[in-house]
Amino acid sequence: MKFSLSWLREHLETTATLEEITATLNTIGLEVEGVEDPGAALASFRTARIIEAVQHPNADRLRVCQVDAGEGFERVQVVCGAPNARAGLHVIFAPPGTHIPASGITIKAGKLRGEASGGMLCSLRELGLGEDHDGIAELPDGTAPGQSYPLFAKLDDPVIDIAITPNRGDALAVRGVARDLAAAGLGKLKPWLVETVEGQGESTINWRITYPEACPWVLGRTIRGVKNGPSPAWLRRRLESIGLRPISALVDITNFFTHDLGRPLHVFDADRIRGGELTICRGAGETFTALDGSEHVMTPDDCVIADSSGVLSLAGIMGGAESGVSAETTTVFVECALFDPVAIALSGRRHNLHSDARQRFERGVDQALPPAALEAATRMIIDLCGGVADNVVSAGAEPAWQRQAHLEFARLETLGGLVEEPDHAVHLLEGLGFEVRECDARHVVVDVPSWRNDIATPMLLDQQPGLPEARARAAAEGAVAINPEVDLIEEVLRLRGLDSVPAVSLPVHSAVPLPALAPRQARIASLRRTLAARGLLETVGFSFVAQEQAAQFGETPADLHLLNPIAADLDQMRPTPLVNLLAAIKANAARGYPDIGLFEVGPGFDADGQKQVAAGIRSGHSARQPGQPARPVDLWQVKADALAALAVMGAAMEGLSLSADAPAYYHPGRSGVIRQGPKLVLGHFGQLHPALLAARGIDVPVCAFTLYLDAVPEPKRRRKGPPALSAFQPLKRDFAFVVDADVPAEKLLRAVKGAERNLIVAVSLFDVYEGDKVPAGHKSLGIEITLQPMDGTLTDAEIEAVCDRVVAAAHKSCNAVLRG
């Protein structure tokens, strides 16, 4: 919201300086975003008079002028090339050292074609005040030399720009800002008196409302015999100061009241209205051309103003080109209406139309102002454009906006932290327009003014579904009771100055801060750290990818296909982050970085919905070491990555099993599935299928893993006792078993560990051999077991007994025999 200082003083009687005004605005919640002083850049320019002007002896197009520019420059010689430079002309003079805004140069004393020149005579264009550059600016006769030009031209009028919160529609008016400043003690609000204009006949245009939900009340007036033309200088300056371009007197008047009173108006060319009636109704698919030239198709949710020929205006937002006023307009119809804020906001958003009228209607305007505003606009139109006004016509009725609010004075301290005298609190509220209905030492009840739509308004609570009816009703009633009081407390506090409100910390819930993350969030954070510690770099990718790429990693259901993607090649929700990771591998390999490891924790999508997935990928070869060649990445690395991630997530590692039925995008003989039980799949790992890599143009080894984090069960919370530490040393024994080639090593390890649970604490595989030293169709598995005695040192007989039980368990479970 912008307004000039002089405009503010039209409503506020004050001696406060600009600095005091801006400081007060900040303290009462109307934050100042900037102050522009158009006269500051022109402070060096001054008025002057050309005493004498003669032809330059060395240039046909230059004249040598003697100029009187006041004290210090009573007679200074200036060489000027303007064709209108002549003796007796009053001009604008720039002495040496002056910065010229339009050209960016700084004036210096010097010589032009051999003649001294001690300054410059300027055009308005060079001052940045216009486009006229045919010659130097000509000031009125009798202008005294030596005056500051910004003061002479009344350019010393700073423009203040304030930020408006969505609830303060009343502050989108210069008068509303003046009212706040007056209530804060920075002056006195001037009375605003409206002169009634008596109608001279019945209007030939009437109103009808068929969409009262969007427009409960509308007024209008026909003014005949007007002459539209340029606005007077004072009105043009008002609008130009806040960045509006003057258009014509009729349009400028509506813009003036939009900013002066926060009351949007619209003028129709009455001769273009067909049928003698304007209807406020719903749209019906018509194509409407707005004043800015844009075309829009109206919907049944849009509120429009139409005549018998069609839509003339998108109500409350922008008028139409078909009924706009022009220089030929002689009869106008002035519209002044109330529109529902939500309906205006939704229509404006739907059609992407922004206007000063929309900005005010969607925040709420003064609901009692339309009759007075229409009278004020009528008077200004007649004063500036002439004409005769007909009687006012209307439809609907003024809404029942009257409401009350109460304030318990003690709550100013308990809720706001400030001790305030009751009389002063009431005085502050009265300054804002609240009328006291009853008051005592304990509380005050006030009538809310019509322009404060943010105070004591009906509210809707978005309550939690399933809340008991009695509790929901009590909460709603309590909110309705306390909301108006809180509004009044806020008004008193901000007028006292927001800076004076003490800063108070929120009460501490407990001595020990509660955890910021839920247990599952904490485990996922640990998972990220674990994978990073294993040498993988974390990435973040789009959840949508190219459909042909997604199809390589699973099904692509039609309901996961994007109808309006942000890019043509991002049209499918990804089934797994591996799609993005493989693309990153390819991009890095193409740039000379084939040896890399990446991971991402993010969503994956399938027919059952969204799932949280952790995926990792390794490509290329390991780093070369002295005496060791670089090794290609293999499935054991990504298997270790996956198991480490599951361990930190709290998965029961002893209950995990592996199977060889990995998805089709893995190598069928070099991949596996991680399960908990026979049905629950936690993830899979392995080398990616060579055909997939070839299709992507990747010629380095690539292995990957995927974990479905939603499927990982929550770890059981058990009270942990002290660890059982043995005083005796562990001992290890190695076995080499010959089994059928299709027997999984995991099955043998599980059988061996169960042979003696009280002594065997660890079993690991250290060798796999398939060759001519074992029978065809068989393989040799070398395993190591760790025995940990707790009660005493094991004897040779006890160790032999354990070994016999290990051999027996292996034979029973896997038909394994010791290798000879």
PDB file of N, CA and C in Angstrom, residues 327-397:
ATOM      1  N   ALA A 327     -13.127   8.814 -24.296  1.00  0.00           N
ATOM      2  CA  ALA A 327     -13.236  10.261 -24.474  1.00  0.00           C
ATOM      3  C   ALA A 327     -14.594  10.651 -25.040  1.00  0.00           C
ATOM      4  N   GLU A 328     -15.295   9.734 -25.717  1.00  0.00           N
ATOM      5  CA  GLU A 328     -16.604  10.026 -26.298  1.00  0.00           C
ATOM      6  C   GLU A 328     -17.752   9.790 -25.323  1.00  0.00           C
ATOM      7  N   THR A 329     -17.458   9.280 -24.141  1.00  0.00           N
ATOM      8  CA  THR A 329     -18.509   8.970 -23.174  1.00  0.00           C
ATOM      9  C   THR A 329     -19.186  10.246 -22.691  1.00  0.00           C
ATOM     10  N   THR A 330     -20.514  10.239 -22.704  1.00  0.00           N
ATOM     11  CA  THR A 330     -21.283  11.395 -22.212  1.00  0.00           C
ATOM     12  C   THR A 330     -22.228  11.018 -21.079  1.00  0.00           C
ATOM     13  N   THR A 331     -22.504   9.748 -20.917  1.00  0.00           N
ATOM     14  CA  THR A 331     -23.370   9.284 -19.832  1.00  0.00           C
ATOM     15  C   THR A 331     -22.706   8.082 -19.167  1.00  0.00           C
ATOM     16  N   VAL A 332     -22.596   8.137 -17.846  1.00  0.00           N
ATOM     17  CA  VAL A 332     -21.945   7.048 -17.116  1.00  0.00           C
ATOM     18  C   VAL A 332     -22.898   6.486 -16.079  1.00  0.00           C
ATOM     19  N   PHE A 333     -22.661   5.223 -15.746  1.00  0.00           N
ATOM     20  CA  PHE A 333     -23.377   4.576 -14.651  1.00  0.00           C
ATOM     21  C   PHE A 333     -22.338   4.121 -13.646  1.00  0.00           C
ATOM     22  N   VAL A 334     -22.415   4.655 -12.432  1.00  0.00           N
ATOM     23  CA  VAL A 334     -21.416   4.379 -11.391  1.00  0.00           C
ATOM     24  C   VAL A 334     -21.906   3.219 -10.538  1.00  0.00           C
ATOM     25  N   GLU A 335     -21.082   2.191 -10.422  1.00  0.00           N
ATOM     26  CA  GLU A 335     -21.421   1.012  -9.619  1.00  0.00           C
ATOM     27  C   GLU A 335     -20.662   1.021  -8.305  1.00  0.00           C
ATOM     28  N   CYS A 336     -21.371   0.725  -7.203  1.00  0.00           N
ATOM     29  CA  CYS A 336     -20.765   0.630  -5.869  1.00  0.00           C
ATOM     30  C   CYS A 336     -21.427  -0.553  -5.175  1.00  0.00           C
ATOM     31  N   ALA A 337     -20.661  -1.637  -4.930  1.00  0.00           N
ATOM     32  CA  ALA A 337     -21.261  -2.887  -4.458  1.00  0.00           C
ATOM     33  C   ALA A 337     -20.431  -3.505  -3.350  1.00  0.00           C
ATOM     34  N   LEU A 338     -21.050  -4.443  -2.661  1.00  0.00           N
ATOM     35  CA  LEU A 338     -20.359  -5.305  -1.709  1.00  0.00           C
ATOM     36  C   LEU A 338     -20.258  -6.699  -2.306  1.00  0.00           C
ATOM     37  N   PHE A 339     -19.063  -7.283  -2.252  1.00  0.00           N
ATOM     38  CA  PHE A 339     -18.862  -8.623  -2.787  1.00  0.00           C
ATOM     39  C   PHE A 339     -18.259  -9.518  -1.716  1.00  0.00           C
ATOM     40  N   ASP A 340     -18.588 -10.793  -1.786  1.00  0.00           N
ATOM     41  CA  ASP A 340     -18.074 -11.760  -0.825  1.00  0.00           C
ATOM     42  C   ASP A 340     -16.566 -11.937  -1.012  1.00  0.00           C
ATOM     43  N   PRO A 341     -15.772 -11.789   0.046  1.00  0.00           N
ATOM     44  CA  PRO A 341     -14.307 -11.883  -0.095  1.00  0.00           C
ATOM     45  C   PRO A 341     -13.837 -13.210  -0.675  1.00  0.00           C
ATOM     46  N   VAL A 342     -14.432 -14.314  -0.238  1.00  0.00           N
ATOM     47  CA  VAL A 342     -13.981 -15.627  -0.717  1.00  0.00           C
ATOM     48  C   VAL A 342     -14.293 -15.799  -2.197  1.00  0.00           C
ATOM     49  N   ALA A 343     -15.490 -15.373  -2.625  1.00  0.00           N
ATOM     50  CA  ALA A 343     -15.856 -15.497  -4.033  1.00  0.00           C
ATOM     51  C   ALA A 343     -14.921 -14.677  -4.913  1.00  0.00           C
ATOM     52  N   ILE A 344     -14.572 -13.470  -4.449  1.00  0.00           N
ATOM     53  CA  ILE A 344     -13.659 -12.630  -5.230  1.00  0.00           C
ATOM     54  C   ILE A 344     -12.280 -13.268  -5.300  1.00  0.00           C
ATOM     55  N   ALA A 345     -11.794 -13.761  -4.171  1.00  0.00           N
ATOM     56  CA  ALA A 345     -10.451 -14.361  -4.152  1.00  0.00           C
ATOM     57  C   ALA A 345     -10.372 -15.576  -5.064  1.00  0.00           C
ATOM     58  N   LEU A 346     -11.384 -16.426  -5.028  1.00  0.00           N
ATOM     59  CA  LEU A 346     -11.357 -17.633  -5.860  1.00  0.00           C
ATOM     60  C   LEU A 346     -11.454 -17.286  -7.346  1.00  0.00           C
ATOM     61  N   SER A 347     -12.300 -16.317  -7.697  1.00  0.00           N
ATOM     62  CA  SER A 347     -12.397 -15.927  -9.109  1.00  0.00           C
ATOM     63  C   SER A 347     -11.096 -15.309  -9.595  1.00  0.00           C
ATOM     64  N   GLY A 348     -10.515 -14.436  -8.786  1.00  0.00           N
ATOM     65  CA  GLY A 348      -9.254 -13.823  -9.184  1.00  0.00           C
ATOM     66  C   GLY A 348      -8.149 -14.832  -9.371  1.00  0.00           C
ATOM     67  N   ARG A 349      -8.116 -15.827  -8.484  1.00  0.00           N
ATOM     68  CA  ARG A 349      -7.096 -16.870  -8.603  1.00  0.00           C
ATOM     69  C   ARG A 349      -7.385 -17.763  -9.810  1.00  0.00           C
ATOM     70  N   ARG A 350      -8.662 -18.034 -10.042  1.00  0.00           N
ATOM     71  CA  ARG A 350      -9.041 -18.914 -11.150  1.00  0.00           C
ATOM     72  C   ARG A 350      -8.633 -18.313 -12.493  1.00  0.00           C
ATOM     73  N   HIS A 351      -8.789 -16.996 -12.636  1.00  0.00           N
ATOM     74  CA  HIS A 351      -8.506 -16.343 -13.919  1.00  0.00           C
ATOM     75  C   HIS A 351      -7.168 -15.603 -13.917  1.00  0.00           C
ATOM     76  N   ASN A 352      -6.429 -15.712 -12.792  1.00  0.00           N
ATOM     77  CA  ASN A 352      -5.119 -15.067 -12.692  1.00  0.00           C
ATOM     78  C   ASN A 352      -5.215 -13.574 -13.028  1.00  0.00           C
ATOM     79  N   LEU A 353      -6.224 -12.934 -12.442  1.00  0.00           N
ATOM     80  CA  LEU A 353      -6.421 -11.503 -12.626  1.00  0.00           C
ATOM     81  C   LEU A 353      -6.138 -10.796 -11.314  1.00  0.00           C
ATOM     82  N   HIS A 354      -5.292  -9.784 -11.370  1.00  0.00           N
ATOM     83  CA  HIS A 354      -4.936  -9.016 -10.179  1.00  0.00           C
ATOM     84  C   HIS A 354      -5.337  -7.560 -10.394  1.00  0.00           C
ATOM     85  N   SER A 355      -5.935  -6.973  -9.401  1.00  0.00           N
ATOM     86  CA  SER A 355      -6.328  -5.568  -9.481  1.00  0.00           C
ATOM     87  C   SER A 355      -6.405  -4.996  -8.081  1.00  0.00           C
ATOM     88  N   ASP A 356      -6.392  -3.666  -7.997  1.00  0.00           N
ATOM     89  CA  ASP A 356      -6.527  -3.010  -6.703  1.00  0.00           C
ATOM     90  C   ASP A 356      -7.891  -3.311  -6.094  1.00  0.00           C
ATOM     91  N   ALA A 357      -8.916  -3.423  -6.942  1.00  0.00           N
ATOM     92  CA  ALA A 357     -10.245  -3.739  -6.422  1.00  0.00           C
ATOM     93  C   ALA A 357     -10.267  -5.129  -5.796  1.00  0.00           C
ATOM     94  N   ARG A 358      -9.701  -6.113  -6.480  1.00  0.00           N
ATOM     95  CA  ARG A 358      -9.666  -7.471  -5.922  1.00  0.00           C
ATOM     96  C   ARG A 358      -8.915  -7.487  -4.594  1.00  0.00           C
ATOM     97  N   GLN A 359      -7.799  -6.782  -4.540  1.00  0.00           N
ATOM     98  CA  GLN A 359      -6.987  -6.770  -3.323  1.00  0.00           C
ATOM     99  C   GLN A 359      -7.801  -6.300  -2.133  1.00  0.00           C
ATOM    100  N   ARG A 360      -8.699  -5.356  -2.327  1.00  0.00           N
ATOM    101  CA  ARG A 360      -9.489  -4.826  -1.225  1.00  0.00           C
ATOM    102  C   ARG A 360     -10.714  -5.679  -0.929  1.00  0.00           C
ATOM    103  N   PHE A 361     -11.412  -6.117  -1.964  1.00  0.00           N
ATOM    104  CA  PHE A 361     -12.611  -6.921  -1.716  1.00  0.00           C
ATOM    105  C   PHE A 361     -12.275  -8.240  -1.036  1.00  0.00           C
ATOM    106  N   GLU A 362     -11.178  -8.876  -1.409  1.00  0.00           N
ATOM    107  CA  GLU A 362     -10.884 -10.177  -0.812  1.00  0.00           C
ATOM    108  C   GLU A 362     -10.375 -10.054   0.619  1.00  0.00           C
ATOM    109  N   ARG A 363     -10.058  -8.848   1.077  1.00  0.00           N
ATOM    110  CA  ARG A 363      -9.701  -8.622   2.477  1.00  0.00           C
ATOM    111  C   ARG A 363     -10.867  -8.047   3.283  1.00  0.00           C
ATOM    112  N   GLY A 364     -11.898  -7.619   2.594  1.00  0.00           N
ATOM    113  CA  GLY A 364     -13.067  -7.074   3.276  1.00  0.00           C
ATOM    114  C   GLY A 364     -13.056  -5.560   3.258  1.00  0.00           C
ATOM    115  N   VAL A 365     -14.140  -4.957   2.775  1.00  0.00           N
ATOM    116  CA  VAL A 365     -14.259  -3.499   2.716  1.00  0.00           C
ATOM    117  C   VAL A 365     -15.300  -3.041   3.726  1.00  0.00           C
ATOM    118  N   ASP A 366     -15.381  -1.727   3.918  1.00  0.00           N
ATOM    119  CA  ASP A 366     -16.347  -1.121   4.836  1.00  0.00           C
ATOM    120  C   ASP A 366     -17.761  -1.439   4.338  1.00  0.00           C
ATOM    121  N   GLN A 367     -18.531  -2.162   5.147  1.00  0.00           N
ATOM    122  CA  GLN A 367     -19.839  -2.629   4.701  1.00  0.00           C
ATOM    123  C   GLN A 367     -20.928  -1.571   4.805  1.00  0.00           C
ATOM    124  N   ALA A 368     -20.646  -0.466   5.488  1.00  0.00           N
ATOM    125  CA  ALA A 368     -21.646   0.600   5.606  1.00  0.00           C
ATOM    126  C   ALA A 368     -21.321   1.797   4.728  1.00  0.00           C
ATOM    127  N   LEU A 369     -20.204   1.775   4.035  1.00  0.00           N
ATOM    128  CA  LEU A 369     -19.726   2.942   3.297  1.00  0.00           C
ATOM    129  C   LEU A 369     -20.367   3.156   1.923  1.00  0.00           C
ATOM    130  N   PRO A 370     -20.898   2.155   1.221  1.00  0.00           N
ATOM    131  CA  PRO A 370     -21.333   2.360  -0.162  1.00  0.00           C
ATOM    132  C   PRO A 370     -22.194   3.592  -0.419  1.00  0.00           C
ATOM    133  N   PRO A 371     -23.254   3.898   0.376  1.00  0.00           N
ATOM    134  CA  PRO A 371     -24.045   5.093   0.058  1.00  0.00           C
ATOM    135  C   PRO A 371     -23.222   6.376   0.096  1.00  0.00           C
ATOM    136  N   ALA A 372     -22.395   6.539   1.142  1.00  0.00           N
ATOM    137  CA  ALA A 372     -21.588   7.757   1.251  1.00  0.00           C
ATOM    138  C   ALA A 372     -20.527   7.810   0.163  1.00  0.00           C
ATOM    139  N   ALA A 373     -19.913   6.667  -0.153  1.00  0.00           N
ATOM    140  CA  ALA A 373     -18.887   6.648  -1.199  1.00  0.00           C
ATOM    141  C   ALA A 373     -19.490   6.990  -2.553  1.00  0.00           C
ATOM    142  N   LEU A 374     -20.695   6.509  -2.823  1.00  0.00           N
ATOM    143  CA  LEU A 374     -21.341   6.821  -4.096  1.00  0.00           C
ATOM    144  C   LEU A 374     -21.650   8.311  -4.195  1.00  0.00           C
ATOM    145  N   GLU A 375     -22.073   8.921  -3.083  1.00  0.00           N
ATOM    146  CA  GLU A 375     -22.322  10.361  -3.084  1.00  0.00           C
ATOM    147  C   GLU A 375     -21.022  11.131  -3.325  1.00  0.00           C
ATOM    148  N   ALA A 376     -19.925  10.710  -2.667  1.00  0.00           N
ATOM    149  CA  ALA A 376     -18.650  11.404  -2.837  1.00  0.00           C
ATOM    150  C   ALA A 376     -18.154  11.287  -4.270  1.00  0.00           C
ATOM    151  N   ALA A 377     -18.295  10.107  -4.864  1.00  0.00           N
ATOM    152  CA  ALA A 377     -17.856   9.923  -6.241  1.00  0.00           C
ATOM    153  C   ALA A 377     -18.719  10.738  -7.195  1.00  0.00           C
ATOM    154  N   THR A 378     -20.016  10.787  -6.923  1.00  0.00           N
ATOM    155  CA  THR A 378     -20.908  11.583  -7.765  1.00  0.00           C
ATOM    156  C   THR A 378     -20.499  13.049  -7.750  1.00  0.00           C
ATOM    157  N   ARG A 379     -20.244  13.587  -6.542  1.00  0.00           N
ATOM    158  CA  ARG A 379     -19.847  14.988  -6.430  1.00  0.00           C
ATOM    159  C   ARG A 379     -18.557  15.250  -7.188  1.00  0.00           C
ATOM    160  N   MET A 380     -17.560  14.367  -7.095  1.00  0.00           N
ATOM    161  CA  MET A 380     -16.295  14.608  -7.774  1.00  0.00           C
ATOM    162  C   MET A 380     -16.465  14.510  -9.290  1.00  0.00           C
ATOM    163  N   ILE A 381     -17.284  13.576  -9.767  1.00  0.00           N
ATOM    164  CA  ILE A 381     -17.505  13.469 -11.211  1.00  0.00           C
ATOM    165  C   ILE A 381     -18.163  14.740 -11.739  1.00  0.00           C
ATOM    166  N   ILE A 382     -19.158  15.242 -11.028  1.00  0.00           N
ATOM    167  CA  ILE A 382     -19.833  16.471 -11.473  1.00  0.00           C
ATOM    168  C   ILE A 382     -18.879  17.655 -11.427  1.00  0.00           C
ATOM    169  N   ASP A 383     -18.036  17.717 -10.367  1.00  0.00           N
ATOM    170  CA  ASP A 383     -17.103  18.839 -10.248  1.00  0.00           C
ATOM    171  C   ASP A 383     -16.061  18.821 -11.358  1.00  0.00           C
ATOM    172  N   LEU A 384     -15.583  17.634 -11.741  1.00  0.00           N
ATOM    173  CA  LEU A 384     -14.500  17.558 -12.717  1.00  0.00           C
ATOM    174  C   LEU A 384     -14.991  17.349 -14.141  1.00  0.00           C
ATOM    175  N   CYS A 385     -16.128  16.702 -14.301  1.00  0.00           N
ATOM    176  CA  CYS A 385     -16.601  16.358 -15.646  1.00  0.00           C
ATOM    177  C   CYS A 385     -17.963  16.973 -15.975  1.00  0.00           C
ATOM    178  N   GLY A 386     -18.567  17.645 -15.006  1.00  0.00           N
ATOM    179  CA  GLY A 386     -19.892  18.198 -15.247  1.00  0.00           C
ATOM    180  C   GLY A 386     -20.950  17.121 -15.246  1.00  0.00           C
ATOM    181  N   GLY A 387     -22.179  17.485 -15.660  1.00  0.00           N
ATOM    182  CA  GLY A 387     -23.242  16.510 -15.772  1.00  0.00           C
ATOM    183  C   GLY A 387     -24.300  16.650 -14.714  1.00  0.00           C
ATOM    184  N   VAL A 388     -25.356  15.860 -14.841  1.00  0.00           N
ATOM    185  CA  VAL A 388     -26.498  15.851 -13.939  1.00  0.00           C
ATOM    186  C   VAL A 388     -26.721  14.417 -13.474  1.00  0.00           C
ATOM    187  N   ALA A 389     -26.914  14.234 -12.175  1.00  0.00           N
ATOM    188  CA  ALA A 389     -27.061  12.899 -11.608  1.00  0.00           C
ATOM    189  C   ALA A 389     -28.524  12.537 -11.456  1.00  0.00           C
ATOM    190  N   ASP A 390     -28.865  11.274 -11.764  1.00  0.00           N
ATOM    191  CA  ASP A 390     -30.199  10.742 -11.508  1.00  0.00           C
ATOM    192  C   ASP A 390     -30.263  10.184 -10.093  1.00  0.00           C
ATOM    193  N   ASN A 391     -31.416   9.690  -9.727  1.00  0.00           N
ATOM    194  CA  ASN A 391     -31.587   9.099  -8.401  1.00  0.00           C
ATOM    195  C   ASN A 391     -30.773   7.807  -8.286  1.00  0.00           C
ATOM    196  N   VAL A 392     -30.404   7.488  -7.046  1.00  0.00           N
ATOM    197  CA  VAL A 392     -29.653   6.261  -6.768  1.00  0.00           C
ATOM    198  C   VAL A 392     -30.590   5.063  -6.882  1.00  0.00           C
ATOM    199  N   VAL A 393     -30.119   4.005  -7.538  1.00  0.00           N
ATOM    200  CA  VAL A 393     -30.866   2.746  -7.608  1.00  0.00           C
ATOM    201  C   VAL A 393     -30.060   1.672  -6.897  1.00  0.00           C
ATOM    202  N   SER A 394     -30.736   0.687  -6.341  1.00  0.00           N
ATOM    203  CA  SER A 394     -30.044  -0.341  -5.580  1.00  0.00           C
ATOM    204  C   SER A 394     -30.789  -1.660  -5.673  1.00  0.00           C
ATOM    205  N   ALA A 395     -30.106  -2.713  -5.217  1.00  0.00           N
ATOM    206  CA  ALA A 395     -30.701  -4.040  -5.091  1.00  0.00           C
ATOM    207  C   ALA A 395     -30.063  -4.717  -3.895  1.00  0.00           C
ATOM    208  N   GLY A 396     -30.795  -5.646  -3.285  1.00  0.00           N
ATOM    209  CA  GLY A 396     -30.293  -6.263  -2.079  1.00  0.00           C
ATOM    210  C   GLY A 396     -30.435  -5.329  -0.909  1.00  0.00           C
ATOM    211  N   ALA A 397     -29.682  -5.586   0.145  1.00  0.00           N
ATOM    212  CA  ALA A 397     -29.760  -4.761   1.349  1.00  0.00           C
ATOM    213  C   ALA A 397     -28.431  -4.798   2.070  1.00  0.00           C
TER     214      ALA A 397
END
